[in-house]
Amino acid sequence: MIVPNTGIIDLMDILRAIKAFSQVVESQSFVKAAERLDLSTTAVSKYVADLEGHLQTRLLQRTTRRLGLTETGRAFHERCVQILVELEEAEREAAQEAIVPRGTIRLTTSVNFGMHQVTPAIAAFLARHDEVKFDVSLSDRIVDMVEEGFDLAIRIGGTGAQNLVARKLGEARLIACASPDYIASHGAPATPEDLARHNCLTYEYALRDAWTFRDATGRERTVRVAGSLNSNNGDLNAVAAVQGVGIALEPDFIVGSELKRGTLVPVLESFEAPASPIYAVYPSRRFLPAKVRAFVNFLVERFTGPKGWA
């Protein structure tokens, strides 16, 4: 007997029973239905009997010469046909989505990287894939992707939870820079230690009190820094640096265009600040939707390699 609402196995049995019943009605024969379903006649008969038991009503009138529907069976069959058609359509759509990029990508990334790099990448991707949409959340906090229902995260530095899949897109390099006017007025630092005499624009979530550089020998040199401006936004610090307020230590994806224009110039070029890896992060490789796979591949193609972020 098929018992309703007791688990996925029972629901699958109900579906098989509905298919068997519909095939019997269309074939007007248990034997022909069994052949079309590649089942034994006994199995088909049992499916129909179990379905009738589950519904607690007779669906078919059986005689030695003919097979007919009861009034209830006729109404139920009409609904079954509709259900099976919709199920087949849903299966086709699901299978198609596993191949063709389609649907909405829920994406989270940091505010600055999202504005400077992810937004242009989304625009370029949408030009190629008009059946994809994006729902983007910009936040500097590390969200729980599974709990909050995100398909993809772009993260700088750590990847977050260990059970996530991470694919490297590139690296963000920190650059110490200032405006030409600031350097003309205050001079340029020759060593990291010289920063103690400069107005340093600090970032709340990292690099607030100390900046680290690596010299030509590979030795790390960490120096204390301070200044008249601290903020929780890299763009704000970059704009302040362009206005001549002080020296900023900013990712190349934020200040790259200003460096190209000359509104900012690098300082301490003989020293290197640590780079941070940039990852595309998603919950699982298994059954990865085509929309996510296509966008991650697009990001890898766009960001990987020795190119600037400007």
Coordinates of C-alpha atoms in Angstrom, one line a residue:
M1 CA 0.0 0.0 0.0
I2 CA 1.3 3.5 -0.8
V3 CA 1.2 5.7 2.3
P4 CA 1.0 9.4 1.6
N5 CA 3.4 12.1 3.0
T6 CA 5.9 9.7 4.6
G7 CA 9.0 10.5 2.6
I8 CA 10.6 10.9 -0.8
I9 CA 10.4 7.1 -1.6
D10 CA 6.7 7.1 -1.1
L11 CA 6.3 10.2 -3.3
M12 CA 8.3 8.5 -6.0
D13 CA 6.1 5.5 -5.7
I14 CA 3.0 7.7 -6.1
L15 CA 4.6 9.2 -9.2
R16 CA 5.3 5.8 -10.7
A17 CA 1.8 4.7 -9.9
I18 CA 0.4 7.7 -11.6
K19 CA 2.5 7.0 -14.7
A20 CA 1.4 3.4 -14.7
F21 CA -2.3 4.3 -14.4
S22 CA -2.1 6.9 -17.2
Q23 CA -0.3 4.5 -19.5
V24 CA -3.0 1.8 -18.8
V25 CA -5.7 4.3 -19.6
E26 CA -4.0 5.4 -22.9
S27 CA -3.2 1.8 -23.9
Q28 CA -6.5 0.4 -22.7
S29 CA -4.5 -2.6 -21.6
F30 CA -2.3 -3.6 -18.7
V31 CA -0.2 -5.7 -21.0
K32 CA 0.5 -2.9 -23.4
A33 CA 1.1 -0.5 -20.6
A34 CA 3.7 -2.9 -19.1
E35 CA 5.5 -3.2 -22.5
R36 CA 5.7 0.6 -22.9
L37 CA 6.9 1.1 -19.4
D38 CA 9.3 -1.9 -19.5
L39 CA 7.7 -3.4 -16.5
S40 CA 5.9 -6.7 -15.8
T41 CA 2.2 -6.8 -16.0
T42 CA 2.1 -7.8 -12.4
A43 CA 4.1 -4.6 -11.4
V44 CA 1.7 -2.3 -13.4
S45 CA -1.3 -4.0 -11.9
K46 CA 0.1 -3.6 -8.4
Y47 CA 0.9 0.1 -9.0
V48 CA -2.7 0.8 -10.1
A49 CA -4.1 -1.2 -7.1
D50 CA -1.8 0.7 -4.7
L51 CA -2.9 4.0 -6.2
E52 CA -6.5 3.1 -5.7
G53 CA -5.8 2.0 -2.2
H54 CA -3.9 5.3 -1.5
L55 CA -6.9 7.3 -2.9
Q56 CA -9.4 4.9 -1.3
T57 CA -11.5 4.9 -4.5
R58 CA -11.8 2.8 -7.6
L59 CA -10.4 4.3 -10.7
L60 CA -10.8 1.6 -13.3
Q61 CA -13.7 -0.8 -14.1
R62 CA -12.2 -4.1 -15.1
T63 CA -14.0 -6.9 -16.9
T64 CA -12.7 -9.8 -19.0
R65 CA -13.5 -8.0 -22.2
R66 CA -13.0 -4.3 -21.5
L67 CA -11.3 -1.7 -19.3
G68 CA -13.1 1.5 -18.4
L69 CA -12.7 4.5 -16.2
T70 CA -15.0 5.2 -13.3
E71 CA -16.3 8.8 -13.0
T72 CA -13.7 9.5 -10.4
G73 CA -11.0 7.8 -12.5
R74 CA -11.9 10.0 -15.5
A75 CA -11.5 13.2 -13.5
F76 CA -8.3 11.9 -11.8
H77 CA -6.8 10.9 -15.2
E78 CA -7.4 14.4 -16.6
R79 CA -5.4 15.8 -13.7
C80 CA -2.7 13.2 -14.1
V81 CA -2.2 14.1 -17.7
Q82 CA -1.7 17.7 -16.7
I83 CA 0.7 16.8 -13.9
L84 CA 2.8 14.6 -16.1
V85 CA 3.0 17.2 -18.9
E86 CA 4.1 19.9 -16.3
L87 CA 6.6 17.4 -14.8
E88 CA 8.2 16.7 -18.2
E89 CA 8.4 20.4 -18.9
A90 CA 10.1 21.0 -15.5
E91 CA 12.6 18.2 -16.2
R92 CA 13.4 19.7 -19.6
E93 CA 13.9 23.1 -18.1
A94 CA 16.1 21.8 -15.3
A95 CA 18.2 19.8 -17.7
Q96 CA 18.5 22.8 -20.0
E97 CA 19.7 25.0 -17.1
A98 CA 22.5 22.6 -16.4
I99 CA 23.8 23.3 -19.9
V100 CA 22.7 26.8 -20.9
P101 CA 23.5 29.8 -18.7
R102 CA 20.0 31.0 -17.5
G103 CA 18.4 32.4 -14.4
T104 CA 19.5 34.7 -11.6
I105 CA 23.0 34.6 -10.0
R106 CA 22.9 35.7 -6.3
L107 CA 26.3 37.3 -5.8
T108 CA 28.1 38.9 -2.8
T109 CA 31.4 40.7 -2.8
S110 CA 33.1 43.6 -1.1
V111 CA 32.0 47.2 -1.7
N112 CA 35.2 48.5 -3.4
F113 CA 36.0 45.5 -5.5
G114 CA 32.4 45.2 -6.4
M115 CA 32.2 48.7 -7.7
H116 CA 35.5 48.8 -9.4
Q117 CA 35.8 45.4 -11.0
V118 CA 32.8 43.1 -10.5
T119 CA 30.2 45.6 -11.9
P120 CA 32.1 46.1 -15.2
A121 CA 32.6 42.3 -15.4
I122 CA 28.8 41.8 -14.9
A123 CA 28.0 44.3 -17.6
A124 CA 30.4 42.5 -20.1
F125 CA 29.0 39.1 -19.1
L126 CA 25.3 40.2 -19.6
A127 CA 26.2 41.4 -23.1
R128 CA 27.0 37.8 -23.9
H129 CA 24.3 36.0 -21.9
D130 CA 20.9 37.7 -22.2
E131 CA 19.1 35.0 -20.2
V132 CA 21.1 35.6 -17.1
K133 CA 20.2 38.1 -14.3
F134 CA 22.2 39.2 -11.2
D135 CA 21.1 39.9 -7.7
V136 CA 24.2 41.5 -6.1
S137 CA 24.9 42.3 -2.4
L138 CA 27.9 44.5 -1.7
S139 CA 29.2 44.1 1.8
D140 CA 32.6 44.0 3.5
R141 CA 31.4 41.3 6.0
I142 CA 31.9 37.6 5.3
V143 CA 28.4 36.2 4.7
D144 CA 27.2 32.7 5.2
M145 CA 26.6 31.7 1.6
V146 CA 24.5 28.7 2.3
E147 CA 22.4 30.3 5.1
E148 CA 21.8 33.4 3.1
G149 CA 21.2 31.7 -0.3
F150 CA 24.1 33.1 -2.4
D151 CA 25.3 31.2 -5.5
L152 CA 28.7 32.9 -5.6
A153 CA 31.0 35.2 -3.6
I154 CA 34.1 37.1 -4.8
R155 CA 36.5 37.4 -1.8
I156 CA 39.8 39.0 -1.2
G157 CA 42.2 37.2 1.2
G158 CA 40.5 34.4 3.0
T159 CA 37.8 32.2 1.4
G160 CA 35.7 31.8 4.5
A161 CA 34.2 28.5 5.5
Q162 CA 36.4 25.4 4.7
N163 CA 33.5 23.5 3.1
L164 CA 33.4 26.0 0.2
V165 CA 35.0 25.7 -3.2
A166 CA 37.4 28.4 -4.1
R167 CA 38.9 29.3 -7.5
K168 CA 41.6 31.9 -7.7
L169 CA 41.0 34.8 -10.0
G170 CA 44.1 36.8 -9.4
E171 CA 45.8 38.9 -6.8
A172 CA 45.3 42.4 -5.4
R173 CA 48.6 44.3 -4.8
L174 CA 48.8 47.1 -2.3
I175 CA 50.5 50.3 -3.5
A176 CA 51.7 53.2 -1.4
C177 CA 50.9 56.4 -3.2
A178 CA 50.3 60.1 -2.9
S179 CA 49.4 63.1 -5.1
P180 CA 52.1 65.0 -6.9
D181 CA 51.2 68.1 -4.8
Y182 CA 51.6 66.2 -1.5
I183 CA 55.1 65.0 -2.5
A184 CA 56.0 68.4 -3.7
S185 CA 55.1 69.8 -0.3
H186 CA 56.3 67.0 2.0
G187 CA 58.8 65.0 0.0
A188 CA 58.6 61.3 -0.7
P189 CA 59.5 58.6 1.8
A190 CA 62.7 56.7 0.9
T191 CA 62.1 53.8 3.3
P192 CA 59.1 52.4 5.2
E193 CA 60.5 53.9 8.4
D194 CA 60.2 57.4 6.9
L195 CA 56.4 57.0 7.0
A196 CA 56.5 57.9 10.7
R197 CA 57.0 61.5 9.5
H198 CA 54.2 61.5 7.0
N199 CA 50.4 61.8 7.2
C200 CA 49.2 58.3 6.5
L201 CA 45.6 57.6 5.5
T202 CA 44.5 54.5 7.3
Y203 CA 41.9 51.8 6.7
E204 CA 39.6 50.7 9.5
Y205 CA 39.4 46.9 8.8
A206 CA 43.2 46.4 8.1
L207 CA 46.3 48.5 7.9
R208 CA 45.1 50.9 10.5
D209 CA 48.1 51.1 12.8
A210 CA 50.9 49.3 11.0
W211 CA 51.9 48.8 7.3
T212 CA 54.2 46.0 6.2
F213 CA 56.6 46.0 3.3
R214 CA 59.2 43.5 1.9
D215 CA 62.6 44.8 0.9
A216 CA 64.8 43.5 -1.9
T217 CA 66.3 40.8 0.3
G218 CA 62.8 39.5 1.2
R219 CA 62.9 40.8 4.7
E220 CA 59.6 42.2 6.1
R221 CA 59.6 45.6 7.6
T222 CA 56.5 46.6 9.6
V223 CA 56.2 50.2 10.6
R224 CA 53.7 52.1 12.8
V225 CA 51.6 54.7 10.9
A226 CA 49.2 57.4 11.8
G227 CA 47.5 60.3 10.2
S228 CA 44.6 62.8 10.1
L229 CA 42.2 60.4 8.3
N230 CA 41.0 56.9 9.1
S231 CA 38.0 55.4 7.2
N232 CA 36.3 52.1 6.5
N233 CA 36.2 52.7 2.7
G234 CA 39.2 52.5 0.4
D235 CA 37.6 54.8 -2.2
L236 CA 37.3 57.5 0.3
N237 CA 41.0 57.2 1.2
A238 CA 42.0 57.2 -2.5
V239 CA 40.0 60.4 -3.1
A240 CA 41.6 62.1 -0.1
A241 CA 45.0 61.1 -1.4
V242 CA 44.3 62.6 -4.8
Q243 CA 43.3 65.8 -3.0
G244 CA 46.8 65.9 -1.3
V245 CA 45.7 64.9 2.2
G246 CA 48.4 62.3 2.7
I247 CA 49.9 58.9 1.7
A248 CA 47.5 56.0 1.2
L249 CA 48.2 52.2 1.0
E250 CA 45.6 51.0 -1.4
P251 CA 44.8 48.0 -3.6
D252 CA 45.7 48.4 -7.3
F253 CA 42.1 47.8 -8.3
I254 CA 41.2 51.0 -6.5
V255 CA 44.1 53.3 -7.4
G256 CA 45.2 51.8 -10.8
S257 CA 43.3 54.3 -12.9
E258 CA 44.6 57.3 -10.8
L259 CA 48.1 56.0 -11.1
K260 CA 47.7 55.8 -14.9
R261 CA 46.3 59.4 -15.0
G262 CA 49.1 60.7 -12.8
T263 CA 46.8 62.1 -10.2
L264 CA 48.5 59.7 -7.8
V265 CA 52.1 58.5 -8.0
P266 CA 53.7 55.5 -6.3
V267 CA 56.1 55.9 -3.4
L268 CA 58.5 53.3 -1.8
E269 CA 58.8 51.6 -5.2
S270 CA 61.8 49.6 -4.0
F271 CA 59.6 47.9 -1.4
E272 CA 56.7 45.6 -1.9
A273 CA 53.6 45.3 0.2
P274 CA 52.0 41.9 0.5
A275 CA 49.5 40.8 -2.2
S276 CA 46.1 39.3 -1.4
P277 CA 44.6 36.5 -3.4
I278 CA 41.2 37.0 -5.0
Y279 CA 38.8 34.0 -5.1
A280 CA 35.5 33.1 -6.7
V281 CA 33.8 31.1 -3.9
Y282 CA 30.8 28.8 -4.3
P283 CA 29.2 26.1 -2.1
S284 CA 29.8 23.0 -4.2
R285 CA 31.3 21.7 -7.4
R286 CA 28.6 19.0 -7.7
F287 CA 25.7 20.1 -9.9
L288 CA 27.1 23.6 -10.3
P289 CA 24.5 25.6 -12.3
A290 CA 25.6 26.5 -15.8
K291 CA 25.0 30.2 -15.0
V292 CA 27.5 30.1 -12.2
R293 CA 30.1 28.0 -14.0
A294 CA 29.9 30.3 -17.0
F295 CA 30.4 33.4 -15.0
V296 CA 33.3 32.0 -12.9
N297 CA 35.0 30.9 -16.2
F298 CA 34.4 34.4 -17.5
L299 CA 36.0 36.0 -14.4
V300 CA 39.0 33.7 -14.7
E301 CA 39.5 34.7 -18.3
R302 CA 39.0 38.4 -17.5
F303 CA 41.1 38.7 -14.3
T304 CA 43.8 36.0 -14.5
G305 CA 47.2 37.1 -15.8
P306 CA 49.8 39.9 -15.5
K307 CA 47.4 42.8 -16.1
G308 CA 46.5 45.8 -14.0
W309 CA 43.1 46.3 -12.5
A310 CA 42.6 49.7 -14.0

